[in-house]
Amino acid sequence: MSRKGLLIVISGPSGTGKGTVCKALLKKNDFWISTSATTRSPRKGEVDGVNYYFLTEETFKDKIKNKDFLEYAKVYENYYGTPKSQVLKAIDEGKDVVLEIDIQGALKVKESYPEGVFIFILPPSMKELKNRIIGRGSETPESLNLRFKSAYKEINYVSKYNYAVINDTVDNAVENIESIITAEKCRVDRIKDEILNSKEGILYE
Ligand code: 5GP
């Protein structure tokens, strides 16, 4: 029996550095990252089909109607969504798939795919969170305020996740996530069928 890949969902409040952590994680590991669709405009240097699929609101809404998304959410005035078919195909092929998505989206994925691994990235402190959001420099004062407010509220959602990882340094956060994934791959409920049913399995040698 071929083993399915893991669905690893990484999320957390704005400014926790989850994007940077994910980039570093993918550099070191052979994971499959899902490319999301969004209605927001590309930032400088972002490439369509690489960073996101940049869609019009009309196209995005058609895709919602066609049930093309595993989840979607409106985040800071724009829609974001995870294309369903490519993610499920990659998991079936045994690839470990990473989704870097917001909290609303992660909770929707948890409803439809509870066997996923849900990891919440936390900032080392609220002060540091504020500095990181300001440090991005890509925000207007209004959008900064919106991001602060929702980041404070969003910390409470940590209790819905399987794991919490503090992003004190990117290397530490990546190491912790790698350990979580290693442990998840050894979980009996994930591998017992393979151990007990396989003719070539360890019990028959
Ligand atoms: P940004 O506009 O800075 O690239 O992303 C804004 C937020 O949207 C981030 O919290 C990011 O994790 C989230 N996001 C990116 N892609 C998706 C997605 O496919 N679904 C959901 N729900 N959130 C996403």
CSV table of C-alpha atoms and ligand atoms in Angstrom, one decimal:
chain,number,residue,atom,x,y,z
A,1,MET,CA,0.0,0.0,0.0
A,2,SER,CA,1.5,3.4,-0.9
A,3,ARG,CA,1.4,5.9,1.9
A,4,LYS,CA,-0.4,9.2,1.5
A,5,GLY,CA,1.5,12.4,2.0
A,6,LEU,CA,0.9,14.7,5.0
A,7,LEU,CA,-1.1,17.9,4.7
A,8,ILE,CA,0.9,20.4,6.9
A,9,VAL,CA,-1.0,23.6,7.5
A,10,ILE,CA,1.1,26.5,8.8
A,11,SER,CA,-0.7,29.6,10.0
A,12,GLY,CA,-0.7,32.3,12.6
A,13,PRO,CA,-1.3,36.0,13.0
A,14,SER,CA,0.0,38.5,10.7
A,15,GLY,CA,3.6,39.5,11.5
A,16,THR,CA,4.7,36.2,13.1
A,17,GLY,CA,7.0,35.6,10.2
A,18,LYS,CA,5.3,32.4,9.0
A,19,GLY,CA,6.1,33.3,5.4
A,20,THR,CA,9.8,33.4,6.2
A,21,VAL,CA,9.7,30.3,8.2
A,22,CYS,CA,7.9,28.4,5.4
A,23,LYS,CA,10.5,29.6,2.8
A,24,ALA,CA,13.3,28.3,5.0
A,25,LEU,CA,11.5,25.0,5.7
A,26,LEU,CA,11.0,24.4,1.9
A,27,LYS,CA,14.6,25.2,1.1
A,28,LYS,CA,15.8,22.4,3.4
A,29,ASN,CA,13.0,19.8,2.7
A,30,ASP,CA,11.4,18.2,-0.2
A,31,PHE,CA,7.9,19.4,0.5
A,32,TRP,CA,5.3,20.5,-2.0
A,33,ILE,CA,4.0,24.0,-1.4
A,34,SER,CA,0.6,24.9,-2.6
A,35,THR,CA,0.3,28.1,-4.7
A,36,SER,CA,-2.8,30.0,-3.6
A,37,ALA,CA,-5.1,32.2,-5.7
A,38,THR,CA,-5.8,35.7,-4.6
A,39,THR,CA,-7.6,38.8,-5.8
A,40,ARG,CA,-5.0,41.2,-4.4
A,41,SER,CA,-2.6,42.9,-6.8
A,42,PRO,CA,0.9,41.6,-7.1
A,43,ARG,CA,3.6,43.3,-5.0
A,44,LYS,CA,6.9,44.3,-6.5
A,45,GLY,CA,8.7,41.2,-7.7
A,46,GLU,CA,5.8,38.8,-7.3
A,47,VAL,CA,5.2,36.5,-10.3
A,48,ASP,CA,1.8,35.1,-11.4
A,49,GLY,CA,1.7,31.4,-10.9
A,50,VAL,CA,4.8,31.4,-8.6
A,51,ASN,CA,3.9,33.6,-5.6
A,52,TYR,CA,0.1,33.4,-6.2
A,53,TYR,CA,-2.3,33.0,-9.0
A,54,PHE,CA,-3.5,36.6,-9.3
A,55,LEU,CA,-7.2,36.5,-10.3
A,56,THR,CA,-10.0,39.0,-10.8
A,57,GLU,CA,-12.7,39.0,-8.3
A,58,GLU,CA,-15.1,37.6,-11.0
A,59,THR,CA,-12.8,34.7,-11.8
A,60,PHE,CA,-12.3,34.0,-8.1
A,61,LYS,CA,-16.0,33.9,-7.4
A,62,ASP,CA,-16.6,31.6,-10.3
A,63,LYS,CA,-14.1,29.2,-8.8
A,64,ILE,CA,-15.9,29.4,-5.4
A,65,LYS,CA,-19.1,28.4,-7.2
A,66,ASN,CA,-17.4,25.5,-8.9
A,67,LYS,CA,-16.0,24.3,-5.6
A,68,ASP,CA,-12.5,24.6,-6.9
A,69,PHE,CA,-11.1,25.6,-3.5
A,70,LEU,CA,-10.2,23.4,-0.5
A,71,GLU,CA,-10.7,26.6,1.5
A,72,TYR,CA,-10.9,30.3,0.8
A,73,ALA,CA,-11.1,33.4,3.0
A,74,LYS,CA,-11.4,37.1,2.8
A,75,VAL,CA,-8.2,38.5,4.4
A,76,TYR,CA,-7.7,42.2,4.7
A,77,GLU,CA,-10.2,43.1,1.9
A,78,ASN,CA,-8.9,40.5,-0.6
A,79,TYR,CA,-9.8,36.9,-1.3
A,80,TYR,CA,-7.3,34.1,-0.9
A,81,GLY,CA,-7.9,30.4,-1.7
A,82,THR,CA,-6.2,27.1,-1.9
A,83,PRO,CA,-6.8,25.2,-5.2
A,84,LYS,CA,-8.3,21.9,-4.2
A,85,SER,CA,-7.5,19.4,-6.9
A,86,GLN,CA,-3.8,19.9,-7.1
A,87,VAL,CA,-3.4,19.7,-3.3
A,88,LEU,CA,-5.4,16.4,-3.0
A,89,LYS,CA,-3.5,14.9,-6.0
A,90,ALA,CA,-0.1,15.7,-4.5
A,91,ILE,CA,-1.2,14.1,-1.1
A,92,ASP,CA,-2.5,11.0,-3.0
A,93,GLU,CA,0.9,10.7,-4.7
A,94,GLY,CA,2.6,10.6,-1.3
A,95,LYS,CA,3.9,14.2,-1.3
A,96,ASP,CA,4.0,16.2,1.9
A,97,VAL,CA,2.1,19.3,1.1
A,98,VAL,CA,2.6,22.6,3.0
A,99,LEU,CA,-0.2,25.3,3.1
A,100,GLU,CA,0.8,28.7,4.4
A,101,ILE,CA,-2.6,30.2,5.0
A,102,ASP,CA,-4.5,32.5,7.4
A,103,ILE,CA,-6.3,31.2,10.5
A,104,GLN,CA,-9.9,31.3,9.1
A,105,GLY,CA,-8.7,29.2,6.1
A,106,ALA,CA,-6.8,26.8,8.4
A,107,LEU,CA,-9.9,26.2,10.5
A,108,LYS,CA,-11.9,25.4,7.4
A,109,VAL,CA,-9.3,22.9,6.2
A,110,LYS,CA,-9.4,21.3,9.7
A,111,GLU,CA,-13.2,20.7,9.3
A,112,SER,CA,-12.8,19.0,5.9
A,113,TYR,CA,-9.4,17.4,6.5
A,114,PRO,CA,-8.9,16.8,10.2
A,115,GLU,CA,-6.0,14.4,9.6
A,116,GLY,CA,-3.9,17.4,8.6
A,117,VAL,CA,-1.1,18.7,10.9
A,118,PHE,CA,-2.1,22.1,12.1
A,119,ILE,CA,0.8,24.3,13.3
A,120,PHE,CA,0.4,27.7,14.8
A,121,ILE,CA,3.4,30.1,14.5
A,122,LEU,CA,3.7,32.5,17.5
A,123,PRO,CA,5.9,35.6,17.8
A,124,PRO,CA,8.4,35.6,20.7
A,125,SER,CA,6.4,38.6,22.2
A,126,MET,CA,3.6,41.0,21.3
A,127,LYS,CA,6.1,43.8,21.2
A,128,GLU,CA,8.1,41.9,18.6
A,129,LEU,CA,5.0,41.2,16.7
A,130,LYS,CA,4.3,44.9,16.5
A,131,ASN,CA,7.8,45.7,15.3
A,132,ARG,CA,7.6,43.0,12.6
A,133,ILE,CA,4.4,44.3,11.2
A,134,ILE,CA,5.8,47.9,11.2
A,135,GLY,CA,9.1,46.7,9.8
A,136,ARG,CA,7.4,45.3,6.6
A,137,GLY,CA,6.9,48.9,5.4
A,138,SER,CA,4.4,47.8,2.9
A,139,GLU,CA,1.3,49.0,4.7
A,140,THR,CA,-0.7,52.2,4.9
A,141,PRO,CA,-1.5,53.4,8.5
A,142,GLU,CA,-5.0,52.1,8.2
A,143,SER,CA,-4.0,48.6,7.1
A,144,LEU,CA,-1.3,48.6,9.8
A,145,ASN,CA,-3.9,49.2,12.4
A,146,LEU,CA,-6.2,46.5,11.0
A,147,ARG,CA,-3.3,44.1,11.1
A,148,PHE,CA,-2.4,44.9,14.7
A,149,LYS,CA,-6.0,44.5,15.9
A,150,SER,CA,-6.6,41.2,14.2
A,151,ALA,CA,-3.2,39.8,15.2
A,152,TYR,CA,-4.0,40.4,18.9
A,153,LYS,CA,-7.4,38.7,18.5
A,154,GLU,CA,-6.0,35.8,16.4
A,155,ILE,CA,-3.5,34.7,19.1
A,156,ASN,CA,-6.5,33.1,20.9
A,157,TYR,CA,-7.0,30.6,18.1
A,158,VAL,CA,-3.9,28.7,19.1
A,159,SER,CA,-6.0,26.3,21.1
A,160,LYS,CA,-7.6,25.0,17.9
A,161,TYR,CA,-4.2,23.8,16.6
A,162,ASN,CA,-2.2,20.6,17.2
A,163,TYR,CA,1.1,22.4,17.6
A,164,ALA,CA,2.5,25.8,18.5
A,165,VAL,CA,5.9,26.9,17.4
A,166,ILE,CA,7.5,30.1,18.6
A,167,ASN,CA,9.4,32.0,15.9
A,168,ASP,CA,12.2,33.3,18.0
A,169,THR,CA,14.7,32.5,15.3
A,170,VAL,CA,13.9,31.1,11.9
A,171,ASP,CA,16.3,28.2,12.4
A,172,ASN,CA,14.7,27.2,15.7
A,173,ALA,CA,11.2,27.4,14.2
A,174,VAL,CA,12.2,25.3,11.2
A,175,GLU,CA,13.9,22.7,13.4
A,176,ASN,CA,10.7,22.4,15.6
A,177,ILE,CA,8.5,22.0,12.5
A,178,GLU,CA,10.8,19.3,11.1
A,179,SER,CA,10.6,17.4,14.5
A,180,ILE,CA,6.8,17.7,14.4
A,181,ILE,CA,6.6,16.2,10.9
A,182,THR,CA,9.0,13.4,11.8
A,183,ALA,CA,6.9,12.5,14.8
A,184,GLU,CA,3.6,12.7,12.8
A,185,LYS,CA,5.1,10.3,10.3
A,186,CYS,CA,5.6,7.7,13.1
A,187,ARG,CA,2.1,8.0,14.5
A,188,VAL,CA,0.5,4.6,14.8
A,189,ASP,CA,-2.9,5.7,13.5
A,190,ARG,CA,-1.2,6.9,10.3
A,191,ILE,CA,0.9,3.8,9.6
A,192,LYS,CA,-0.8,0.8,11.4
A,193,ASP,CA,-2.6,-0.4,8.2
A,194,GLU,CA,0.7,-0.4,6.3
A,195,ILE,CA,2.4,-2.3,9.1
A,196,LEU,CA,-0.3,-4.9,9.7
A,197,ASN,CA,-1.5,-5.5,6.1
A,198,SER,CA,1.5,-5.4,3.9
A,199,LYS,CA,2.7,-8.8,2.8
A,200,GLU,CA,6.2,-7.4,2.5
A,201,GLY,CA,5.7,-5.5,5.8
A,202,ILE,CA,8.0,-5.8,8.8
A,203,LEU,CA,5.8,-8.5,10.5
A,204,TYR,CA,6.3,-11.0,7.6
A,205,GLU,CA,10.0,-10.8,7.2
B,1,5GP,P1,-0.2,38.4,1.8
B,1,5GP,O1,-1.1,39.3,1.1
B,1,5GP,O2,0.7,39.1,2.8
B,1,5GP,O3,0.6,37.6,0.8
B,1,5GP,O4,-1.0,37.3,2.6
B,1,5GP,C1,-2.0,37.8,3.5
B,1,5GP,C2,-2.5,36.6,4.4
B,1,5GP,O5,-3.2,35.7,3.5
B,1,5GP,C3,-1.4,35.8,5.0
B,1,5GP,O6,-1.8,35.6,6.4
B,1,5GP,C4,-1.3,34.5,4.3
B,1,5GP,O7,-1.0,33.4,5.1
B,1,5GP,C5,-2.8,34.4,3.9
B,1,5GP,N1,-3.0,33.5,2.7
B,1,5GP,C6,-2.2,33.3,1.7
B,1,5GP,N2,-2.7,32.3,0.9
B,1,5GP,C7,-3.9,31.9,1.4
B,1,5GP,C8,-4.9,31.0,1.1
B,1,5GP,O8,-4.8,30.2,0.1
B,1,5GP,N3,-6.0,30.8,1.9
B,1,5GP,C9,-6.1,31.6,3.0
B,1,5GP,N4,-7.1,31.4,3.8
B,1,5GP,N5,-5.1,32.5,3.4
B,1,5GP,C10,-4.1,32.6,2.6
